[in-house]
XYZ file of C-alpha atoms in Angstrom:
676
model
C -84.127 -71.583 -3.962
C -81.097 -70.976 -6.158
C -81.887 -69.095 -9.365
C -79.417 -68.906 -12.237
C -79.923 -66.731 -15.270
C -80.508 -68.946 -18.323
C -78.495 -66.752 -20.656
C -75.293 -66.793 -18.666
C -72.056 -67.984 -20.234
C -70.057 -70.660 -18.376
C -67.631 -68.218 -16.720
C -70.468 -65.986 -15.564
C -72.325 -69.056 -14.284
C -69.306 -69.840 -12.101
C -69.408 -66.308 -10.668
C -73.144 -66.673 -10.057
C -72.456 -70.003 -8.371
C -69.966 -68.325 -6.003
C -72.580 -65.729 -5.030
C -75.153 -68.451 -4.352
C -72.657 -70.455 -2.287
C -71.860 -67.385 -0.231
C -75.578 -66.846 0.388
C -76.005 -70.481 1.484
C -73.120 -70.208 3.927
C -74.453 -66.939 5.336
C -77.811 -68.610 5.914
C -76.110 -71.538 7.654
C -74.169 -69.214 9.975
C -77.134 -66.916 10.641
C -78.331 -68.752 13.762
C -74.830 -68.752 15.253
C -74.293 -65.059 14.485
C -77.701 -64.143 15.921
C -76.865 -65.966 19.164
C -73.534 -64.141 19.413
C -75.208 -60.790 18.779
C -77.738 -61.590 21.507
C -74.882 -62.457 23.881
C -73.137 -59.161 23.109
C -76.401 -57.332 23.584
C -76.870 -58.786 27.060
C -73.275 -58.101 28.039
C -73.381 -54.546 26.710
C -76.717 -53.667 28.290
C -75.338 -54.704 31.673
C -72.410 -52.328 31.195
C -74.436 -49.460 29.770
C -77.131 -49.494 32.445
C -74.647 -50.156 35.267
C -76.973 -52.824 36.625
C -76.375 -54.978 39.659
C -75.253 -57.778 37.387
C -72.502 -55.657 35.895
C -71.569 -54.335 39.340
C -71.047 -57.915 40.463
C -68.881 -58.548 37.425
C -66.866 -55.430 38.227
C -66.436 -56.681 41.759
C -65.125 -60.038 40.601
C -63.462 -58.464 37.500
C -65.151 -60.932 35.154
C -64.860 -60.396 31.396
C -67.807 -61.511 29.208
C -66.395 -64.282 27.008
C -67.910 -66.301 24.173
C -66.295 -69.690 23.517
C -67.054 -70.422 19.867
C -66.672 -74.149 19.040
C -66.039 -74.283 15.283
C -64.642 -77.780 14.743
C -61.414 -79.072 13.231
C -62.091 -77.674 9.728
C -59.726 -74.765 10.367
C -59.712 -73.584 6.731
C -63.418 -72.692 7.052
C -62.956 -70.559 10.159
C -61.822 -67.452 8.268
C -65.173 -67.192 6.503
C -67.062 -67.489 9.798
C -64.941 -64.854 11.536
C -65.143 -62.551 8.527
C -68.934 -62.812 8.561
C -69.019 -62.276 12.336
C -66.793 -59.203 12.059
C -68.961 -57.725 9.291
C -72.169 -58.256 11.285
C -70.697 -56.669 14.411
C -69.265 -53.685 12.562
C -72.469 -53.110 10.608
C -74.939 -53.112 13.474
C -73.282 -53.198 16.894
C -69.795 -51.762 17.254
C -67.039 -50.407 15.023
C -64.419 -51.630 17.491
C -63.669 -55.212 16.456
C -60.172 -56.739 16.436
C -59.257 -60.146 14.995
C -56.051 -61.563 16.445
C -54.038 -64.546 15.221
C -51.394 -66.413 17.220
C -48.730 -65.960 14.527
C -48.974 -62.158 14.944
C -48.938 -62.215 18.755
C -45.856 -64.053 20.074
C -45.740 -61.698 23.077
C -48.054 -59.409 25.042
C -46.469 -56.319 23.460
C -47.162 -57.626 19.981
C -50.735 -58.461 20.982
C -51.406 -54.982 22.388
C -49.785 -53.383 19.365
C -51.934 -55.440 16.970
C -55.071 -54.817 19.035
C -54.695 -51.051 19.217
C -53.622 -50.854 15.592
C -56.819 -52.561 14.425
C -59.090 -50.594 16.758
C -57.572 -47.272 15.738
C -57.486 -48.198 12.044
C -53.781 -47.511 11.617
C -50.899 -49.426 10.088
C -48.142 -50.605 12.406
C -44.490 -50.737 11.456
C -41.765 -51.570 13.953
C -38.727 -49.428 13.187
C -36.754 -49.803 16.383
C -36.849 -51.694 19.641
C -37.504 -48.583 21.698
C -40.681 -47.865 19.711
C -41.764 -51.481 19.655
C -44.698 -50.895 21.961
C -46.037 -47.727 20.280
C -48.358 -47.013 17.374
C -48.593 -43.963 15.119
C -52.019 -42.287 15.226
C -52.535 -38.920 13.456
C -49.002 -37.588 13.975
C -48.995 -38.822 17.595
C -47.312 -41.903 18.980
C -49.442 -43.742 21.535
C -47.985 -46.281 23.908
C -49.537 -49.736 23.501
C -50.965 -50.360 26.953
C -54.373 -50.935 28.475
C -54.547 -47.462 30.136
C -53.834 -45.902 26.720
C -56.605 -47.997 25.189
C -59.036 -46.943 27.936
C -58.108 -43.289 27.453
C -58.537 -43.572 23.689
C -61.962 -45.241 24.115
C -63.177 -42.509 26.481
C -62.065 -39.798 24.051
C -63.745 -41.508 21.116
C -67.052 -42.033 22.917
C -67.036 -38.443 24.263
C -66.430 -37.163 20.735
C -69.419 -39.192 19.533
C -71.634 -37.798 22.308
C -70.614 -34.215 21.436
C -71.592 -34.550 17.755
C -74.582 -32.750 16.284
C -77.946 -34.467 16.852
C -78.292 -35.428 13.180
C -74.860 -37.062 13.040
C -75.441 -38.734 16.377
C -78.785 -40.079 15.148
C -77.152 -41.522 12.018
C -74.338 -43.168 13.919
C -76.589 -44.570 16.652
C -78.834 -46.150 14.053
C -75.954 -48.428 13.087
C -74.035 -48.781 16.353
C -74.973 -48.877 20.001
C -74.259 -46.018 22.337
C -70.922 -46.678 24.102
C -70.317 -49.702 21.879
C -68.337 -52.635 23.289
C -64.782 -53.481 22.277
C -64.803 -56.991 20.824
C -61.536 -58.938 20.667
C -61.638 -62.159 18.639
C -58.924 -64.785 19.145
C -59.242 -66.711 15.886
C -57.109 -69.712 16.904
C -57.042 -69.894 20.671
C -55.176 -73.231 20.803
C -52.188 -71.666 19.017
C -51.727 -68.788 21.483
C -49.090 -69.248 24.156
C -50.344 -69.610 27.708
C -48.375 -66.616 28.993
C -49.769 -64.232 26.371
C -53.364 -65.212 27.147
C -52.849 -65.074 30.898
C -51.195 -61.644 30.832
C -53.839 -60.151 28.547
C -56.775 -61.513 30.582
C -55.302 -60.393 33.923
C -54.517 -56.903 32.610
C -57.933 -56.552 30.952
C -59.792 -57.636 34.076
C -58.249 -54.748 35.993
C -59.832 -52.237 33.580
C -63.175 -53.947 32.957
C -65.019 -51.220 34.929
C -63.720 -48.611 32.433
C -63.762 -50.524 29.165
C -66.715 -52.668 27.911
C -64.465 -55.459 26.690
C -65.894 -58.692 25.262
C -63.711 -61.657 24.266
C -64.515 -64.293 21.646
C -62.395 -67.458 21.584
C -62.310 -69.444 18.348
C -61.854 -73.083 19.394
C -61.257 -75.967 16.994
C -61.077 -78.846 19.493
C -62.925 -78.759 22.820
C -63.979 -76.163 25.431
C -61.668 -77.930 27.879
C -58.740 -76.264 26.110
C -59.609 -73.076 28.016
C -58.920 -74.765 31.347
C -55.821 -76.500 30.003
C -54.295 -73.233 28.808
C -55.446 -71.084 31.713
C -55.085 -71.800 35.439
C -58.135 -71.444 37.653
C -57.003 -68.050 38.928
C -57.146 -66.700 35.361
C -60.145 -68.625 33.988
C -62.184 -67.441 36.981
C -61.828 -63.913 35.565
C -63.905 -64.950 32.531
C -67.700 -65.198 32.382
C -67.807 -67.877 29.672
C -70.759 -68.853 27.491
C -70.466 -71.671 24.926
C -71.613 -71.432 21.303
C -71.615 -74.397 18.917
C -71.425 -73.895 15.170
C -73.021 -76.212 12.627
C -70.928 -79.360 12.197
C -68.914 -79.587 8.993
C -70.776 -82.760 7.916
C -74.147 -81.063 8.259
C -72.707 -78.053 6.454
C -71.578 -80.249 3.559
C -74.935 -82.038 3.393
C -76.696 -78.684 3.101
C -74.350 -77.609 0.314
C -74.989 -80.855 -1.584
C -78.727 -80.614 -0.975
C -79.141 -77.014 -2.128
C -76.537 -77.013 -4.872
C -76.264 -80.449 -6.467
C -79.795 -81.717 -5.831
C -81.545 -78.924 -7.655
C -82.826 -78.532 -11.189
C -81.957 -74.829 -11.164
C -78.314 -75.477 -12.025
C -77.747 -77.683 -15.113
C -74.174 -78.824 -14.355
C -73.952 -82.144 -12.465
C -71.229 -84.229 -10.855
C -70.799 -87.889 -11.743
C -70.691 -90.546 -9.039
C -66.911 -91.083 -9.065
C -66.150 -87.355 -9.105
C -68.536 -86.693 -6.225
C -67.018 -89.595 -4.312
C -63.496 -88.151 -4.810
C -64.589 -84.786 -3.372
C -66.412 -86.397 -0.436
C -63.477 -88.718 0.349
C -61.067 -85.781 0.408
C -63.487 -84.007 2.732
C -63.954 -86.971 5.086
C -60.392 -88.310 5.207
C -58.258 -85.175 4.829
C -59.481 -81.837 6.153
C -63.284 -81.680 6.733
C -63.118 -78.401 4.837
C -66.306 -77.241 3.127
C -64.343 -74.447 1.434
C -62.003 -76.969 -0.181
C -65.018 -79.018 -1.300
C -66.461 -75.908 -2.955
C -63.125 -75.147 -4.627
C -63.057 -78.703 -5.954
C -66.592 -78.262 -7.272
C -65.602 -75.037 -9.022
C -62.581 -76.815 -10.493
C -64.945 -79.469 -11.894
C -67.005 -76.766 -13.603
C -63.932 -75.171 -15.178
C -62.536 -78.545 -16.270
C -65.881 -79.631 -17.760
C -66.412 -76.465 -19.788
C -62.767 -76.512 -20.876
C -62.508 -80.180 -21.895
C -66.037 -80.965 -23.115
C -66.670 -79.392 -26.575
C -70.437 -79.875 -26.128
C -70.602 -78.081 -22.766
C -72.308 -75.203 -24.598
C -75.461 -77.337 -24.331
C -75.145 -77.487 -20.529
C -77.728 -74.754 -20.074
C -81.329 -74.128 -19.032
C -84.317 -75.146 -21.105
C -85.009 -71.519 -22.035
C -81.703 -71.305 -23.882
C -81.567 -74.895 -25.099
C -83.304 -74.560 -28.477
C -81.200 -71.562 -29.521
C -77.954 -73.295 -28.648
C -78.878 -76.639 -30.199
C -79.771 -75.129 -33.581
C -76.571 -73.051 -33.594
C -74.370 -76.177 -33.477
C -71.797 -76.579 -36.235
C -71.250 -79.751 -38.238
C -68.167 -80.622 -36.141
C -70.197 -80.307 -32.955
C -72.870 -82.578 -34.444
C -70.141 -85.114 -35.126
C -69.059 -84.812 -31.492
C -72.609 -85.707 -30.435
C -72.531 -88.776 -32.680
C -69.278 -89.898 -30.999
C -70.756 -89.890 -27.494
C -71.027 -93.476 -26.109
C -74.539 -92.898 -24.734
C -75.729 -91.549 -28.087
C -74.250 -94.564 -29.887
C -76.208 -96.883 -27.616
C -79.329 -94.837 -28.331
C -78.813 -95.080 -32.116
C -78.338 -98.838 -31.945
C -81.787 -99.234 -30.401
C -83.548 -97.277 -33.185
C -84.941 -98.636 -36.432
C -82.734 -98.510 -39.537
C -84.392 -95.452 -41.140
C -84.004 -93.339 -38.019
C -80.436 -94.549 -37.563
C -79.496 -93.276 -41.031
C -81.161 -89.912 -40.373
C -79.396 -89.499 -37.015
C -75.984 -90.287 -38.512
C -76.293 -88.269 -41.735
C -78.836 -85.457 -41.284
C -77.625 -82.651 -38.980
C -81.031 -80.940 -38.777
C -82.769 -84.165 -37.729
C -79.973 -84.756 -35.213
C -80.518 -81.295 -33.718
C -84.246 -81.923 -33.310
C -83.571 -85.256 -31.609
C -80.845 -83.719 -29.418
C -83.263 -81.062 -28.197
C -85.839 -83.720 -27.249
C -83.233 -85.872 -25.493
C -81.866 -82.958 -23.462
C -85.397 -81.932 -22.481
C -85.985 -85.511 -21.324
C -82.738 -85.310 -19.352
C -83.962 -82.155 -17.574
C -87.269 -83.878 -16.740
C -85.304 -86.879 -15.445
C -83.339 -84.611 -13.099
C -86.485 -82.997 -11.700
C -88.172 -86.348 -11.077
C -84.966 -87.886 -9.718
C -84.520 -85.202 -7.059
C -88.154 -85.423 -5.887
C -88.199 -89.218 -5.530
C -84.726 -89.167 -3.957
C -86.027 -86.847 -1.244
C -89.032 -89.119 -0.684
C -86.780 -92.168 -0.351
C -84.551 -90.235 2.057
C -87.591 -89.550 4.244
C -87.983 -93.317 4.681
C -84.321 -94.342 4.959
C -83.304 -91.566 7.372
C -85.989 -92.714 9.839
C -84.778 -96.309 9.971
C -82.818 -97.401 13.062
C -79.612 -98.657 11.415
C -79.381 -96.258 8.408
C -78.509 -98.996 5.839
C -78.335 -96.405 3.023
C -76.827 -93.668 5.173
C -78.367 -90.916 7.254
C -77.411 -88.004 4.988
C -79.020 -87.415 1.600
C -75.587 -87.127 -0.036
C -74.879 -90.757 0.891
C -78.155 -91.858 -0.669
C -77.430 -89.739 -3.759
C -74.029 -91.417 -4.227
C -75.605 -94.863 -3.870
C -78.203 -94.053 -6.548
C -75.579 -92.638 -8.935
C -73.274 -95.617 -8.525
C -75.634 -98.369 -9.679
C -79.242 -99.501 -9.556
C -79.846 -98.919 -5.891
C -82.703 -101.467 -5.669
C -80.234 -104.268 -6.414
C -78.058 -103.566 -3.362
C -78.228 -105.400 -0.042
C -78.538 -102.095 1.818
C -81.715 -101.278 -0.080
C -83.212 -104.696 0.629
C -82.486 -104.379 4.336
C -84.033 -100.879 4.270
C -87.250 -102.303 2.786
C -87.360 -105.016 5.442
C -86.998 -102.423 8.197
C -89.603 -100.194 6.523
C -92.082 -103.095 6.599
C -91.789 -103.049 10.407
C -92.592 -99.357 10.921
C -95.542 -98.416 13.090
C -98.608 -96.518 11.937
C -97.548 -93.130 13.320
C -94.176 -93.157 11.547
C -95.699 -94.309 8.256
C -98.354 -91.583 8.296
C -95.727 -88.930 9.072
C -93.484 -90.135 6.217
C -96.341 -90.220 3.718
C -97.324 -86.665 4.658
C -93.755 -85.487 4.079
C -93.655 -87.251 0.695
C -96.909 -85.568 -0.338
C -95.461 -82.162 0.541
C -92.262 -82.897 -1.425
C -94.111 -84.066 -4.537
C -96.612 -81.196 -4.435
C -93.785 -78.650 -4.266
C -91.936 -80.378 -7.114
C -91.905 -78.858 -10.593
C -92.360 -82.319 -12.135
C -95.658 -82.827 -13.961
C -95.816 -86.600 -13.602
C -96.624 -86.753 -9.899
C -100.341 -85.881 -9.859
C -101.396 -89.532 -9.784
C -98.629 -90.318 -7.305
C -99.870 -87.631 -4.921
C -103.433 -88.953 -5.216
C -102.251 -92.478 -4.428
C -100.317 -91.322 -1.347
C -103.309 -89.345 -0.107
C -105.424 -92.465 -0.575
C -102.998 -94.370 1.648
C -103.295 -91.666 4.297
C -107.082 -91.930 4.221
C -106.926 -95.704 4.632
C -104.616 -95.356 7.623
C -106.991 -92.886 9.253
C -109.949 -95.244 8.809
C -108.056 -98.279 9.974
C -109.350 -100.013 13.102
C -106.949 -102.281 14.963
C -109.099 -103.087 17.990
C -109.718 -106.694 16.951
C -105.999 -107.449 16.720
C -105.448 -105.917 20.152
C -108.193 -108.139 21.636
C -106.559 -111.251 20.174
C -103.204 -110.372 21.688
C -104.771 -109.688 25.103
C -106.621 -113.032 25.114
C -103.453 -114.936 24.233
C -101.612 -113.245 27.112
C -104.389 -114.250 29.527
C -104.197 -117.826 28.263
C -100.498 -117.859 29.082
C -101.089 -116.528 32.575
C -103.574 -119.320 33.379
C -101.195 -122.234 32.694
C -98.309 -121.820 35.041
C -96.666 -125.264 34.947
C -93.714 -125.728 32.603
C -95.252 -128.447 30.393
C -98.435 -126.531 29.597
C -96.467 -123.290 29.162
C -94.174 -124.861 26.538
C -97.149 -126.428 24.772
C -98.983 -123.112 24.620
C -95.918 -121.283 23.259
C -95.533 -123.857 20.479
C -99.220 -123.517 19.603
C -98.871 -119.718 19.457
C -95.816 -120.047 17.237
C -97.639 -122.329 14.806
C -100.670 -120.060 14.783
C -98.492 -117.065 13.896
C -97.043 -118.918 10.928
C -100.443 -119.809 9.556
C -102.128 -116.582 10.654
C -103.245 -114.192 7.969
C -101.825 -110.655 7.812
C -103.817 -107.941 9.533
C -105.292 -105.045 7.582
C -102.626 -102.731 8.893
C -99.809 -105.099 7.890
C -101.281 -105.530 4.418
C -101.571 -101.770 3.989
C -98.028 -101.258 5.264
C -96.696 -103.784 2.729
C -98.653 -102.038 0.000
C -97.160 -98.626 0.881
C -93.581 -99.931 0.933
C -94.090 -101.768 -2.357
C -95.451 -98.603 -3.962
C -92.419 -96.605 -2.832
C -90.265 -99.396 -4.252
C -91.962 -99.029 -7.679
C -91.286 -95.267 -7.638
C -87.619 -95.906 -6.847
C -87.244 -98.412 -9.678
C -88.934 -96.032 -12.112
C -87.258 -92.708 -11.323
C -83.932 -93.419 -9.553
C -82.217 -94.934 -12.574
C -78.453 -94.146 -12.614
C -77.624 -91.050 -14.654
C -75.045 -92.805 -16.839
C -77.865 -94.832 -18.437
C -79.463 -91.655 -19.820
C -78.684 -90.526 -23.361
C -76.381 -87.463 -23.668
C -75.548 -87.507 -19.963
C -71.913 -86.680 -20.885
C -72.985 -83.126 -21.797
C -74.103 -82.147 -18.284
C -72.242 -84.674 -16.095
C -68.554 -84.353 -15.262
C -67.095 -87.851 -14.850
C -63.322 -87.336 -15.193
C -62.470 -88.501 -11.673
C -58.854 -89.290 -12.623
C -58.281 -85.745 -13.874
C -59.816 -84.269 -10.726
C -57.759 -86.573 -8.492
C -54.618 -85.478 -10.314
C -55.453 -81.831 -9.616
C -56.422 -82.240 -5.957
C -54.199 -85.073 -4.693
C -50.678 -83.736 -4.740
C -47.812 -86.041 -5.815
C -44.717 -83.968 -4.934
C -42.133 -86.666 -5.651
C -43.528 -87.271 -9.136
C -43.543 -83.541 -9.861
C -39.948 -83.198 -8.608
C -38.782 -86.150 -10.690
C -40.427 -84.714 -13.805
C -38.935 -81.264 -13.218
C -35.393 -82.554 -12.584
C -35.342 -85.363 -15.134
C -37.193 -83.501 -17.906
C -36.694 -79.762 -17.286
C -38.109 -78.906 -20.715
C -41.512 -80.103 -19.465
C -41.898 -77.115 -17.147
C -39.491 -74.600 -18.712
C -41.021 -75.089 -22.200
C -37.539 -75.023 -23.735
C -37.017 -77.671 -26.415
C -33.241 -77.071 -26.332
C -33.182 -78.896 -22.976
C -34.847 -81.994 -24.408
C -32.575 -85.036 -24.740
C -33.415 -88.274 -26.498
C -32.109 -91.662 -25.439
C -31.508 -90.764 -21.810
C -28.704 -88.277 -22.533
C -27.814 -85.285 -20.369
C -27.796 -81.793 -21.875
C -25.101 -79.415 -20.705
C -27.617 -76.563 -21.133
C -29.850 -77.925 -18.391
C -29.820 -76.355 -14.892
C -26.993 -77.645 -12.679
C -29.374 -79.406 -10.275
C -30.913 -81.334 -13.204
C -27.470 -82.532 -14.344
C -26.517 -83.578 -10.804
C -29.883 -85.340 -10.341
C -29.534 -87.374 -13.554
C -25.986 -88.382 -12.642
C -27.053 -89.466 -9.180
C -29.707 -91.778 -10.697
C -26.852 -93.813 -12.247
C -25.152 -94.408 -8.877
C -25.678 -96.980 -6.136
C -26.393 -96.549 -2.450
C -23.221 -94.540 -1.766
C -22.024 -91.831 -4.163
C -18.374 -90.773 -4.332
C -18.302 -86.968 -4.411
C -15.041 -86.850 -6.379
C -16.373 -89.126 -9.123
C -19.621 -87.210 -9.125
C -17.786 -83.895 -9.540
C -15.707 -85.276 -12.426
C -18.823 -86.532 -14.204
C -20.515 -83.169 -13.645
C -17.480 -81.308 -14.995
C -17.397 -83.588 -18.070
C -21.034 -82.856 -18.894
C -20.723 -79.108 -18.343
C -17.481 -78.804 -20.369
C -18.722 -81.075 -23.188
C -19.369 -78.298 -25.708
C -16.512 -76.025 -24.673
C -13.112 -76.041 -26.402
C -10.047 -76.860 -24.253
C -8.244 -73.739 -22.984
C -4.456 -73.686 -23.039
C -4.178 -70.974 -20.420
C -3.526 -72.703 -17.096
C -4.621 -69.738 -14.963
C -7.966 -69.369 -16.705
C -8.423 -73.161 -16.596
C -8.002 -73.172 -12.805
C -10.527 -70.357 -12.549
C -13.046 -72.315 -14.626
C -12.512 -75.378 -12.413
C -13.243 -73.287 -9.315
C -16.475 -72.008 -10.863
C -17.564 -75.527 -11.831
C -16.666 -76.748 -8.330
C -18.813 -74.006 -6.774
C -21.719 -74.790 -9.098
C -21.455 -78.478 -8.187
C -21.442 -77.779 -4.433
C -24.524 -75.584 -4.750
C -26.390 -78.198 -6.840
C -25.532 -80.980 -4.368
C -26.695 -78.797 -1.465
C -30.005 -78.169 -3.233
C -30.417 -81.888 -3.853
C -29.788 -82.561 -0.163
C -32.339 -79.904 0.769
C -34.931 -81.672 -1.406
C -34.259 -84.933 0.440
C -32.610 -87.023 -2.296
C -29.248 -87.483 -0.538
C -27.701 -87.166 2.914
C -24.129 -87.192 4.301
C -22.743 -90.658 5.030
C -21.156 -91.574 8.349
C -19.356 -94.550 6.813
C -17.201 -92.517 4.422
C -16.648 -88.785 4.704
C -16.151 -88.277 0.962
C -19.404 -90.061 0.102
C -23.093 -89.236 0.334
C -25.956 -91.725 0.734
C -28.777 -91.913 -1.771
C -32.282 -91.802 -0.239
C -34.711 -92.452 -3.100
C -35.162 -95.563 -5.231
C -37.505 -96.800 -7.924
C -39.357 -94.972 -10.644
C -42.068 -92.342 -10.254
């Protein structure tokens, strides 16, 4: 469970949130890291004990290899590899190297990077002749596999020759003769030749060096066989490891972070939908989702003057009674509070609008009610998810985040998806219903809400009724009807019997089990209608909910053309220089050259004459300068202006606004049209 200190200020709460997120992600990756550690343990024990298994590997020169399937969310891979490296270095081996394709264009670069990381030294290439060497303690070591083997033997011998106390301390953290782990973070990006050469060379020294490879794969394990021919892939003893899918990862983050009463800040439906859409349709990155969530926190505390009240109940009273008169007026301006005032009697309305002390007392009660609403909402939402996630077609979605979005958007019981879910729930069998009710009882009993005692008793009563239910009579009726059908084999009597059975089913009363099943589903429906009311109907929800989806979309969805147009057309907007501001669409000669050229090009058609453009540019630049009678100096000024114009036009072409024209050599073609 996430625990946040109630006295934390907003900025400190964000830092605490980051720590909690890191803990959640470590817990999610724990199973994967444990499996990898177990794999390394098996591989290393074979080498250390010189068993028959390792002897066979030596004979076939096989390298233990872990193929780590991480998914297409590449931006999240760094965190996984960083955690893996920390775990290995803390408990297994100090010799871990993380290699990226951009740093290893050739086998020499790869060996140089590998040995540099293993020997904990910085690598600088000063000349081509020293390209394949590294500097280690005043000595230059050639970057080759024999040098690496020699270095490993010296290091392990030095460890064995240490005093018993030092050896005991080191062995408590690392294994004796620890393996050398090489992690290829982005295997798909490595060139085939580099991988082939490294694997072939390493396989020739596997009997001397306990090397273990880990391939980080974003797509499919088949990429190994596409990059490596059979003669090379046969040198690898590969074991597959699958990480948690990014969708499951996101659902866990939403479940443990947003659907908890421990953290007072909440996301509105539209804001949450923006973050989820970016996740689903752009990058599948959980890290980017978390950054967007942190941005929402910063934006809420920055833009909402009443965000000081977005705190825990322990701190609520102190903060409410410390509100100033201006902050009380801000409360009175909130749309939800206005609706609340309109529903009150006239005397209370006057007190709420004129008496600050009475307003503070009422604000405290309303915010306490809002906290209780959150606790009850989360518990009933989990109970509803137990039912909907077990249905065959998932009308309301399989993940709890989908159900949460549906409940935030509107009254979920009025949607067609909810109605179809109830219809499917009324067809569940006894075993499934009993299992779901037991899960709901556990959820409500573990909830901090105080209103669920009667609800738990009612659910337990349903469980008792299901246990005492006898359905033998209904089974006998169905068996007798089947025997009746078997007796009459001719077509006429068969059709007549089927029609009679159909009519009897229409007029037949519901069985005890069916009546009880309908009663259970109807009771769950009443809980949903009572507790899963949309948050925007609650008074003072603006204080704890961030709903500025447009602002968030503007921050996260880049609009480069709009930004470029603003920067070039209104340079004072970014440079904060009012001298560059021009009214009425004029062009300031103090603006940067590219801004002047850009504004002039907006006045032209499809083709722009460079000579006319240069003359217009020169006119704008020379507007505030007095004419010079000296012909020589005038020619020099013209050359400078010409050079400035050529550079500005080249920059404009680089940005993609113009291109050379094949129709006329002294013209350029304009590429952008319309306003931004």
